[in-house]
Short mmCIF file of C-alpha atoms and ligand atoms in Angstrom, two decimals:
data_model
loop_
_atom_site.label_atom_id
_atom_site.label_comp_id
_atom_site.label_asym_id
_atom_site.label_seq_id
_atom_site.Cartn_x
_atom_site.Cartn_y
_atom_site.Cartn_z
CA MET H 360 7.40 17.44 26.14
CA ILE H 361 8.83 18.79 23.10
CA VAL H 362 9.90 16.44 20.73
CA ASP H 363 10.31 17.24 16.70
CA VAL H 364 8.83 14.62 15.60
CA LEU H 365 4.95 12.83 17.17
CA ILE H 366 4.17 10.10 15.06
CA ALA H 367 0.72 8.35 15.62
CA GLY H 368 0.72 4.77 15.23
CA ALA H 369 3.85 2.44 15.33
CA GLY H 370 2.73 -0.18 12.05
CA GLY H 371 4.86 0.05 8.62
CA ALA H 372 3.92 3.63 8.39
CA GLY H 373 5.43 4.64 11.96
CA TYR H 374 8.84 3.06 12.64
CA PRO H 375 10.44 2.82 10.30
CA ALA H 376 9.72 6.74 10.37
CA ALA H 377 11.04 6.88 13.57
CA PHE H 378 14.19 4.96 13.77
CA ARG H 379 15.12 6.95 10.10
CA LEU H 380 14.50 10.39 12.40
CA ASN H 381 15.87 9.72 15.93
CA LYS H 382 19.53 7.77 13.68
CA ALA H 383 19.01 11.27 12.03
CA GLY H 384 18.92 13.28 15.83
CA LEU H 385 16.06 14.45 16.18
CA LYS H 386 13.58 13.89 18.87
CA VAL H 387 11.05 11.65 18.04
CA ALA H 388 7.53 10.47 20.54
CA MET H 389 5.56 7.52 19.20
CA ALA H 390 3.10 6.01 19.97
CA ASP H 391 0.53 2.78 19.70
CA PRO H 392 -2.32 1.10 22.09
CA LYS H 393 -1.30 -1.90 21.09
CA GLY H 394 2.51 -0.80 22.90
CA GLU H 395 4.26 -3.56 20.47
CA LEU H 396 5.71 -2.64 17.29
CA GLY H 397 4.48 -3.87 13.82
CA GLY H 398 0.48 -2.46 13.21
CA ASN H 399 -2.70 -4.06 12.28
CA CYS H 400 -0.27 -6.12 9.94
CA LEU H 401 1.71 -8.34 12.55
CA TYR H 402 -0.75 -8.10 15.03
CA GLN H 403 -3.83 -9.21 12.61
CA GLY H 404 -2.99 -8.82 9.60
CA CYS H 405 -0.53 -9.97 6.65
CA VAL H 406 1.91 -11.73 8.54
CA PRO H 407 -0.53 -14.11 10.75
CA SER H 408 -2.38 -14.88 7.72
CA LYS H 409 0.47 -14.91 5.65
CA THR H 410 1.79 -17.62 8.34
CA MET H 411 -1.80 -19.35 8.29
CA ARG H 412 -1.01 -19.65 4.38
CA GLU H 413 2.29 -21.76 4.05
CA LEU H 414 0.79 -23.59 6.62
CA ALA H 415 -1.72 -24.78 4.23
CA HIS H 416 0.39 -24.36 1.28
CA LEU H 417 2.66 -27.40 3.20
CA TYR H 418 -0.13 -29.66 4.20
CA LEU H 419 -1.05 -29.72 0.54
CA ARG H 420 1.76 -30.10 -0.86
CA ALA H 421 2.48 -33.43 1.96
CA ARG H 422 -1.27 -34.36 0.98
CA LYS H 423 -0.37 -33.76 -2.95
CA LEU H 424 3.12 -35.11 -3.12
CA LEU H 425 3.96 -37.48 -0.17
CA GLY H 426 1.05 -39.27 0.22
CA PHE H 427 0.28 -37.48 4.17
CA ASN H 428 -3.27 -38.11 5.14
CA GLU H 429 -3.74 -37.00 8.72
CA VAL H 430 -6.35 -33.93 9.82
CA VAL H 431 -4.37 -31.51 10.39
CA SER H 432 -4.48 -29.95 13.87
CA PHE H 433 -5.82 -26.18 13.61
CA GLU H 434 -4.62 -25.94 17.12
CA LYS H 435 -1.03 -26.35 15.78
CA VAL H 436 -1.85 -24.13 13.14
CA GLN H 437 -3.17 -21.37 15.15
CA ASP H 438 0.00 -21.66 18.00
CA HIS H 439 2.54 -21.69 15.01
CA LYS H 440 1.20 -18.42 14.07
CA ASP H 441 1.20 -16.86 17.41
CA PHE H 442 5.01 -17.91 17.58
CA VAL H 443 5.66 -15.99 14.67
CA GLN H 444 3.88 -12.68 15.92
CA GLU H 445 5.75 -13.37 19.14
CA THR H 446 9.33 -13.99 17.73
CA ARG H 447 8.77 -10.19 15.63
CA PHE H 448 7.13 -8.59 18.81
CA LYS H 449 10.72 -9.62 20.38
CA GLN H 450 12.39 -8.36 17.41
CA HIS H 451 10.85 -4.56 17.31
CA LYS H 452 11.48 -4.40 20.60
CA GLN H 453 15.39 -5.13 20.58
CA GLU H 454 15.44 -2.64 17.44
CA LEU H 455 13.44 0.01 19.14
CA SER H 456 15.64 -1.01 22.40
CA GLU H 457 18.69 0.32 20.03
CA THR H 458 17.41 3.63 19.50
CA SER H 459 16.35 6.96 21.78
CA VAL H 460 12.68 7.18 19.94
CA ASP H 461 10.53 7.30 23.13
CA PHE H 462 7.70 5.01 22.54
CA TYR H 463 4.28 5.24 24.55
CA LYS H 464 1.31 2.12 25.47
CA GLY H 465 -1.11 4.63 24.41
CA GLU H 466 -3.50 6.56 22.07
CA VAL H 467 -2.38 10.00 19.99
CA GLU H 468 -5.69 12.34 20.78
CA ILE H 469 -5.05 15.91 18.53
CA ILE H 470 -5.27 19.35 20.39
CA ASP H 471 -3.89 20.96 17.52
CA ASN H 472 -1.18 21.82 14.63
CA HIS H 473 1.66 21.09 17.78
CA HIS H 474 0.14 19.88 20.47
CA ALA H 475 -1.59 16.47 21.60
CA ILE H 476 -2.29 14.33 24.22
CA ILE H 477 -1.18 10.43 24.81
CA LYS H 478 -3.39 8.68 26.43
CA GLY H 479 -2.63 5.64 28.11
CA GLU H 480 -1.63 3.94 31.51
CA LYS H 481 -0.29 7.76 31.84
CA ASP H 482 -1.35 11.14 29.86
CA ALA H 483 1.36 12.60 28.27
CA GLN H 484 1.24 16.67 26.79
CA ILE H 485 3.36 16.12 23.46
CA GLU H 486 4.02 19.27 22.43
CA TYR H 487 5.48 18.60 18.33
CA LYS H 488 6.95 20.23 15.11
CA TYR H 489 6.46 17.23 12.68
CA LEU H 490 3.38 15.29 12.83
CA ILE H 491 3.19 11.46 11.10
CA LEU H 492 -0.45 10.06 11.17
CA ALA H 493 -0.25 6.89 10.78
CA SER H 494 -3.19 5.30 12.46
CA GLY H 495 -3.88 3.11 10.31
CA SER H 496 -7.08 1.24 9.11
CA GLY H 497 -9.30 -1.27 10.05
CA PRO H 498 -12.09 -3.32 8.80
CA PHE H 499 -15.35 -1.80 7.45
CA VAL H 500 -17.99 -3.71 8.65
CA PRO H 501 -21.76 -3.13 7.07
CA ARG H 502 -24.56 -3.17 9.45
CA PHE H 503 -27.33 -5.69 8.37
CA PRO H 504 -29.38 -7.64 10.66
CA GLY H 505 -27.22 -10.22 12.54
CA SER H 506 -23.85 -8.62 11.43
CA GLU H 507 -22.99 -8.65 15.27
CA TYR H 508 -22.57 -12.58 15.02
CA CYS H 509 -19.73 -12.59 12.19
CA ILE H 510 -16.37 -12.11 13.01
CA THR H 511 -13.46 -10.00 10.65
CA SER H 512 -10.56 -10.97 9.76
CA ASP H 513 -9.14 -9.32 12.75
CA ASP H 514 -10.28 -12.10 15.00
CA LEU H 515 -9.45 -14.78 13.21
CA TYR H 516 -5.58 -13.57 13.11
CA LYS H 517 -4.89 -12.29 15.37
CA TYR H 518 -2.29 -12.70 18.24
CA LYS H 519 -3.87 -14.91 20.77
CA THR H 520 -6.89 -15.18 18.52
CA SER H 521 -9.53 -17.68 20.78
CA ILE H 522 -10.61 -19.02 16.73
CA ARG H 523 -8.70 -22.30 17.27
CA LYS H 524 -11.10 -25.08 16.52
CA LEU H 525 -10.86 -25.31 12.85
CA PRO H 526 -14.68 -24.09 11.68
CA LYS H 527 -16.75 -27.30 9.64
CA GLU H 528 -18.43 -24.74 7.26
CA MET H 529 -17.89 -20.86 6.89
CA VAL H 530 -19.52 -17.85 5.15
CA ILE H 531 -16.94 -16.01 4.04
CA ILE H 532 -19.17 -12.20 3.06
CA GLY H 533 -17.34 -10.17 0.15
CA GLY H 534 -15.49 -10.63 -3.07
CA GLY H 535 -11.79 -8.83 -1.76
CA TYR H 536 -8.68 -10.39 -1.85
CA ILE H 537 -9.24 -11.01 2.67
CA ALA H 538 -12.56 -13.58 1.11
CA LEU H 539 -10.42 -15.09 -1.17
CA GLU H 540 -7.16 -15.46 0.81
CA THR H 541 -9.39 -16.53 3.83
CA ALA H 542 -11.10 -19.07 1.67
CA SER H 543 -8.25 -20.98 -0.21
CA ILE H 544 -6.68 -21.41 3.53
CA MET H 545 -9.48 -22.51 5.73
CA ASN H 546 -10.64 -24.76 2.20
CA VAL H 547 -7.30 -26.96 2.21
CA LEU H 548 -6.99 -27.02 6.03
CA GLY H 549 -10.46 -29.02 5.83
CA THR H 550 -13.80 -26.28 6.62
CA LYS H 551 -16.04 -26.14 3.69
CA VAL H 552 -15.80 -22.49 2.31
CA HIS H 553 -18.72 -20.53 0.70
CA VAL H 554 -17.89 -17.57 -0.69
CA LEU H 555 -21.15 -14.89 -0.94
CA VAL H 556 -20.02 -11.84 -3.75
CA ARG H 557 -22.90 -8.91 -3.80
CA SER H 558 -21.49 -7.96 -7.43
CA ASP H 559 -20.86 -10.23 -10.15
CA ARG H 560 -17.08 -9.81 -9.66
CA VAL H 561 -14.23 -9.91 -7.65
CA LEU H 562 -11.12 -8.12 -6.53
CA ARG H 563 -12.94 -5.53 -8.33
CA GLY H 564 -10.77 -2.95 -10.24
CA LEU H 565 -8.14 -5.52 -10.62
CA ASP H 566 -7.57 -6.42 -14.34
CA THR H 567 -10.18 -8.44 -15.48
CA ARG H 568 -7.63 -11.06 -17.51
CA LEU H 569 -6.20 -11.93 -14.41
CA VAL H 570 -9.20 -12.09 -12.22
CA SER H 571 -10.24 -15.07 -14.34
CA SER H 572 -7.00 -16.62 -14.69
CA LEU H 573 -7.44 -16.49 -10.60
CA LEU H 574 -10.26 -17.89 -10.48
CA SER H 575 -10.34 -20.17 -12.63
CA MET H 576 -7.56 -22.14 -10.94
CA LEU H 577 -8.75 -21.73 -7.00
CA ASP H 578 -10.14 -25.27 -5.84
CA LYS H 579 -13.42 -26.16 -7.43
CA ASN H 580 -14.25 -27.06 -4.16
CA ILE H 581 -14.31 -23.23 -2.94
CA ASP H 582 -18.23 -22.42 -3.18
CA ILE H 583 -18.12 -18.42 -4.41
CA LYS H 584 -21.67 -17.75 -4.95
CA PHE H 585 -21.90 -13.97 -7.18
CA ASN H 586 -24.81 -11.81 -7.61
CA SER H 587 -25.75 -13.38 -3.98
CA PRO H 588 -26.33 -10.04 -1.13
CA VAL H 589 -25.98 -11.04 2.44
CA ILE H 590 -29.31 -10.29 3.44
CA GLU H 591 -29.25 -11.73 7.68
CA VAL H 592 -27.17 -13.67 9.95
CA GLN H 593 -29.57 -15.94 12.70
CA LYS H 594 -27.86 -17.58 15.48
CA VAL H 595 -29.80 -20.63 15.49
CA GLY H 596 -27.31 -22.55 18.01
CA GLU H 597 -23.78 -22.62 19.84
CA ASN H 598 -22.36 -21.97 17.22
CA GLU H 599 -24.80 -22.47 14.60
CA TYR H 600 -25.67 -19.44 11.93
CA LYS H 601 -27.84 -19.53 9.29
CA VAL H 602 -26.79 -17.03 6.35
CA ILE H 603 -29.84 -15.99 4.68
CA TYR H 604 -28.45 -14.36 1.47
CA SER H 605 -30.71 -13.53 -1.72
CA GLU H 606 -29.74 -15.01 -5.51
CA LYS H 607 -31.64 -13.99 -8.51
CA SER H 608 -33.61 -12.28 -6.36
CA GLU H 609 -34.33 -16.10 -4.14
CA LYS H 610 -33.96 -16.25 -0.77
CA LYS H 611 -31.72 -18.45 0.51
CA GLU H 612 -30.04 -19.83 3.20
CA ILE H 613 -26.79 -21.45 4.25
CA THR H 614 -26.39 -22.96 7.46
CA ALA H 615 -22.12 -22.12 8.77
CA ASP H 616 -20.87 -22.33 12.78
CA LEU H 617 -18.73 -19.37 11.56
CA VAL H 618 -19.76 -16.32 9.15
CA MET H 619 -16.59 -13.92 8.77
CA LEU H 620 -17.00 -10.21 6.94
CA ALA H 621 -14.17 -9.62 4.78
CA THR H 622 -15.75 -5.94 2.93
CA GLY H 623 -13.09 -3.63 3.11
CA ARG H 624 -10.59 -1.57 4.75
CA LYS H 625 -11.12 2.04 5.63
CA PRO H 626 -8.94 4.58 7.70
CA VAL H 627 -8.33 5.04 11.06
CA TYR H 628 -7.78 8.36 12.11
CA PRO H 629 -7.07 9.61 15.85
CA LYS H 630 -9.16 11.57 17.91
CA GLY H 631 -9.36 15.81 17.76
CA ILE H 632 -8.10 14.22 12.99
CA GLU H 633 -10.54 17.41 12.70
CA LYS H 634 -8.44 19.89 14.47
CA LEU H 635 -6.11 19.70 12.50
CA GLY H 636 -8.27 20.94 9.05
CA LEU H 637 -7.21 18.52 6.98
CA ALA H 638 -8.06 17.85 3.39
CA ILE H 639 -9.80 14.23 4.06
CA GLY H 640 -10.97 12.62 0.65
CA ARG H 641 -12.93 9.28 -0.03
CA SER H 642 -10.17 6.88 0.54
CA GLY H 643 -8.27 8.56 3.80
CA VAL H 644 -5.84 11.69 4.89
CA MET H 645 -5.35 13.14 1.04
CA VAL H 646 -2.19 13.39 0.10
CA ASP H 647 1.28 14.07 -2.76
CA GLU H 648 4.14 11.93 -3.46
CA THR H 649 6.01 13.63 -1.13
CA ILE H 650 3.06 11.99 1.55
CA VAL H 651 1.96 15.35 3.15
CA SER H 652 -1.32 15.96 3.59
CA SER H 653 -2.93 19.31 3.04
CA VAL H 654 -1.29 20.52 6.53
CA LYS H 655 2.40 21.57 6.10
CA ASN H 656 3.71 19.86 9.09
CA VAL H 657 1.41 16.81 8.84
CA TYR H 658 2.88 13.65 6.62
CA ALA H 659 0.35 10.82 6.69
CA PRO H 660 2.33 7.28 5.20
CA GLY H 661 0.36 4.63 5.03
CA ASP H 662 -2.99 2.70 5.11
CA VAL H 663 -4.37 6.19 7.13
CA ASN H 664 -4.25 7.15 3.46
CA GLY H 665 -6.26 4.94 1.64
CA ARG H 666 -3.85 5.29 -1.55
CA SER H 667 -2.06 1.57 -2.01
CA MET H 668 -3.16 -0.28 1.60
CA PHE H 669 -0.15 -2.45 1.93
CA PHE H 670 2.87 -3.20 4.51
CA HIS H 671 5.88 -2.85 2.41
CA SER H 672 4.26 0.24 0.49
CA ALA H 673 3.26 2.24 3.75
CA VAL H 674 7.70 1.35 4.95
CA ARG H 675 8.31 2.66 1.74
CA GLN H 676 6.25 6.41 2.18
CA SER H 677 7.25 6.07 5.82
CA LEU H 678 11.06 6.91 4.84
CA VAL H 679 9.36 9.51 2.34
CA ALA H 680 8.08 11.30 4.50
CA ALA H 681 10.99 11.17 6.98
CA HIS H 682 13.40 12.39 4.54
CA ASN H 683 11.30 15.51 2.95
CA ILE H 684 10.80 16.04 7.26
CA LEU H 685 14.88 16.01 7.84
CA ALA H 686 15.05 18.14 4.15
CA GLY H 687 12.52 20.98 5.47
CA THR H 688 11.57 20.77 1.94
CA PRO H 689 10.63 17.89 -0.77
CA ILE H 690 13.71 15.45 -1.39
CA ASP H 691 12.08 11.99 -1.79
CA TYR H 692 8.80 11.04 -3.24
CA MET H 693 6.95 7.81 -3.12
CA ASP H 694 6.30 5.55 -6.52
CA PHE H 695 2.93 4.71 -5.68
CA GLU H 696 2.67 2.82 -9.11
CA SER H 697 5.68 0.46 -8.56
CA VAL H 698 4.44 -1.23 -5.35
CA PRO H 699 4.10 -5.11 -5.78
CA LYS H 700 -0.01 -6.65 -4.90
CA SER H 701 0.24 -10.02 -4.54
CA ILE H 702 -3.56 -11.91 -3.78
CA PHE H 703 -2.48 -14.82 -1.80
CA THR H 704 -4.65 -17.15 -2.51
CA ILE H 705 -3.63 -21.05 -3.01
CA PRO H 706 -2.03 -20.82 -6.03
CA SER H 707 -1.32 -17.08 -5.38
CA ILE H 708 -0.77 -14.52 -8.42
CA ALA H 709 1.07 -11.65 -8.38
CA TYR H 710 1.14 -8.04 -10.31
CA VAL H 711 2.87 -4.73 -10.60
CA GLY H 712 3.02 -1.55 -12.82
CA ILE H 713 0.67 -0.88 -15.64
CA LEU H 714 -1.36 -4.09 -16.77
CA PRO H 715 -3.16 -3.73 -20.09
CA GLU H 716 -6.39 -2.32 -19.00
CA GLU H 717 -4.37 0.34 -17.40
CA ALA H 718 -2.41 0.06 -20.47
CA LYS H 719 -5.49 0.92 -22.98
CA ARG H 720 -7.08 3.61 -20.74
CA ARG H 721 -3.32 5.53 -20.65
CA GLY H 722 -3.58 5.02 -25.06
CA ILE H 723 0.12 2.64 -24.76
CA GLU H 724 0.68 0.47 -26.87
CA ILE H 725 2.04 -2.86 -25.21
CA VAL H 726 3.69 -5.73 -26.71
CA GLU H 727 3.39 -8.65 -24.64
CA ALA H 728 5.85 -11.22 -23.72
CA SER H 729 4.65 -14.58 -22.04
CA TYR H 730 6.13 -17.77 -20.84
CA PRO H 731 3.76 -20.61 -19.10
CA LEU H 732 4.32 -22.42 -15.94
CA ILE H 733 3.59 -25.80 -17.75
CA LYS H 734 7.76 -25.94 -18.90
CA ASP H 735 8.93 -24.04 -15.52
CA SER H 736 10.70 -26.68 -13.83
CA ARG H 737 10.58 -26.20 -10.29
CA ALA H 738 6.97 -25.86 -10.80
CA GLN H 739 7.39 -29.33 -11.95
CA MET H 740 8.37 -30.59 -8.67
CA TYR H 741 5.26 -29.24 -7.21
CA ASP H 742 2.92 -30.12 -9.44
CA GLU H 743 2.18 -26.64 -9.60
CA ALA H 744 2.54 -26.07 -13.07
CA GLU H 745 -0.46 -23.99 -14.43
CA GLY H 746 -0.03 -20.44 -15.21
CA GLU H 747 2.58 -18.01 -17.28
CA ILE H 748 4.46 -15.39 -16.42
CA ARG H 749 3.64 -12.60 -18.32
CA LEU H 750 5.20 -8.60 -19.01
CA PHE H 751 3.97 -5.76 -20.62
CA VAL H 752 6.84 -3.93 -22.33
CA GLU H 753 5.61 -0.69 -23.98
CA ARG H 754 6.12 -0.48 -28.12
CA GLY H 755 8.88 1.33 -29.54
CA SER H 756 11.11 2.01 -26.55
CA LEU H 757 10.61 -1.90 -24.54
CA ARG H 758 10.86 0.06 -21.36
CA VAL H 759 8.31 -2.91 -19.47
CA ILE H 760 6.10 -0.68 -17.54
CA GLY H 761 4.25 -3.61 -15.85
CA GLY H 762 3.91 -7.44 -15.32
CA TRP H 763 1.79 -10.10 -14.02
CA ILE H 764 2.07 -13.90 -12.09
CA ILE H 765 -0.11 -16.71 -11.78
CA GLY H 766 1.04 -19.54 -9.94
CA ILE H 767 4.41 -20.79 -8.51
CA ASP H 768 5.69 -18.15 -6.04
CA ALA H 769 4.34 -15.36 -7.34
CA PRO H 770 4.76 -13.06 -4.27
CA THR H 771 7.91 -13.62 -4.27
CA MET H 772 9.62 -13.66 -7.85
CA ILE H 773 7.01 -10.86 -8.39
CA ASN H 774 10.21 -8.07 -6.85
CA GLU H 775 12.29 -8.75 -9.60
CA ILE H 776 9.65 -7.74 -12.13
CA GLY H 777 9.13 -4.25 -9.77
CA THR H 778 12.82 -3.61 -9.39
CA VAL H 779 12.50 -3.50 -13.73
CA VAL H 780 9.49 -1.37 -13.25
CA ALA H 781 10.90 0.97 -11.07
CA ASN H 782 14.04 1.77 -12.49
CA GLY H 783 12.99 1.86 -16.46
CA LEU H 784 15.00 -1.48 -17.36
CA THR H 785 13.55 -3.19 -20.95
CA ALA H 786 12.54 -6.37 -22.06
CA ARG H 787 15.84 -6.42 -24.33
CA GLN H 788 18.47 -6.25 -20.04
CA MET H 789 15.74 -8.30 -18.73
CA ALA H 790 16.11 -11.43 -21.62
CA ASP H 791 20.09 -10.65 -21.41
CA TYR H 792 19.92 -12.00 -17.75
CA ALA H 793 21.63 -15.09 -16.11
CA ASP H 794 17.91 -16.22 -13.18
CA GLN H 795 18.99 -18.77 -11.46
CA HIS H 796 17.91 -22.14 -12.85
CA PRO H 797 15.85 -23.99 -11.50
CA MET H 798 14.59 -21.57 -9.76
CA SER H 799 11.26 -20.73 -10.99
CA ASN H 800 12.78 -16.61 -11.77
CA GLU H 801 14.17 -18.90 -14.80
CA SER H 802 11.42 -18.39 -16.56
CA ILE H 803 10.91 -14.29 -16.20
CA SER H 804 14.07 -14.11 -18.44
CA TYR H 805 12.25 -17.35 -20.64
CA ALA H 806 9.20 -14.41 -20.87
CA ALA H 807 12.00 -11.90 -21.43
CA ARG H 808 12.98 -13.23 -23.95
CA SER H 809 9.73 -15.14 -26.06
CA ILE H 810 9.47 -11.59 -27.66
CA PHE H 811 13.44 -12.13 -29.19
P1 ADP Z 422 0.26 0.98 8.34
O1 ADP Z 422 1.00 0.24 7.50
O2 ADP Z 422 -0.69 2.45 7.75
O3 ADP Z 422 1.23 1.39 9.20
P2 ADP Z 422 -1.47 -0.30 10.26
O4 ADP Z 422 -3.10 -0.62 10.45
O5 ADP Z 422 -1.25 -1.68 9.92
O6 ADP Z 422 -1.03 1.22 9.40
O7 ADP Z 422 -0.95 0.47 11.05
C1 ADP Z 422 -1.13 1.60 12.55
C2 ADP Z 422 -1.39 0.94 14.02
O8 ADP Z 422 -1.70 2.43 13.98
C3 ADP Z 422 -2.56 0.70 14.42
O9 ADP Z 422 -1.10 -0.51 15.34
C4 ADP Z 422 -2.96 1.43 15.48
O10 ADP Z 422 -3.15 0.11 16.73
C5 ADP Z 422 -2.41 2.19 15.54
N1 ADP Z 422 -3.16 3.56 16.01
C6 ADP Z 422 -4.08 3.71 15.48
N2 ADP Z 422 -5.09 4.67 15.82
C7 ADP Z 422 -4.07 5.79 16.74
C8 ADP Z 422 -4.19 6.71 17.81
N3 ADP Z 422 -4.86 7.42 17.44
N4 ADP Z 422 -2.64 6.83 18.23
C9 ADP Z 422 -1.68 6.22 18.10
N5 ADP Z 422 -1.78 4.96 17.20
C10 ADP Z 422 -2.85 4.60 17.17
#
């Protein structure tokens, strides 16, 4: 079959471009071995983990505010998670049926710059003008003795997971956002969680002040051990594992019924990718802001380029790629800097734009505007009145270049600050806005007004 565009992967980086290009009249083929749209995010990533997180938060609130004291049914939590995933699979099927995109359940293998095979139930030969590599990412699994006994987040969150009994004791290896989010969720649901962090800090690369605030707010029942690299995992019983790690050069151990590796994610490349002769860097396929790779008919949005591994970022990158393919010349550009990011711990944090450490590195002088959530009415309603909203404002222009929210509704509210950052608005414009009362957003305007 001859197509204008072949898309490898039907996640956030794949299907938005497929729909856009198809709507504009191009012939599009898209393939994914899952046979579903939504990628790893929906199948085993953000949607299921955040569903579990919301239920855990609800349970915590009911316990704290209403005296609810029943033990949570983990099976019920997992059933609801599966239900949400099914709902979205169906929704995407409907959306796909409204297009004329040729969707294949199968894996793309590259033959050369204009040819590929889709390996599936029936192999299909495809000739394409443009290729969108949207094959995403998967967990990075380090090898050490007994690493085969560890699950990854994919196993816990995947659709119809077999992990349906709440572990009593769980070890999570890693110090990134997946480790901390999973620790928070499982801790609230009733598991004793230990987190083994190799170095002396979590969330490497993130502004240290923000990280310290988050750590100080996490439930003290979560046992985070710093400078504690894992040495070995032994299976000592039916569902029992001994995790041996070193702490201050001493060998120590924890026995747990579930051990999860959360040691980062790495790009997934289709077979035969080397035939394209693409430049591949340390984090993935190299792309510029137009999302084109070093080969001019190959675009690589989303996790596969490793620049901003978030579903919502992938969606926008996918559209940028589609617009540039349609125009045949660069007309659209990805704004990587204004992508909001959240750590969905309980409580959560969210941030966007340039934070103080980065501003200092770039020599940008900032003024900080802030508001403590202890004064926020909605935070008081939930008795979650800790944390803050903080805006980073360029001295002189008063342009808001970044911000963070620590505490209630952070991942929802960060989008308002993101819109301000992306559009170059000023703290004055934010201060003039009548944010909704009594919602936590009103504290965003209060934060902006703090410097006037
Ligand atoms: P992104 O957010 O960048 O879209 P995801 O990891 O969520 O990333 O989704 C990538 C999708 O690509 C997954 O559903 C995966 O099954 C699919 N995929 C991976 N390799 C191939 C391939 N060779 N051909 C087709 N699809 C692929």
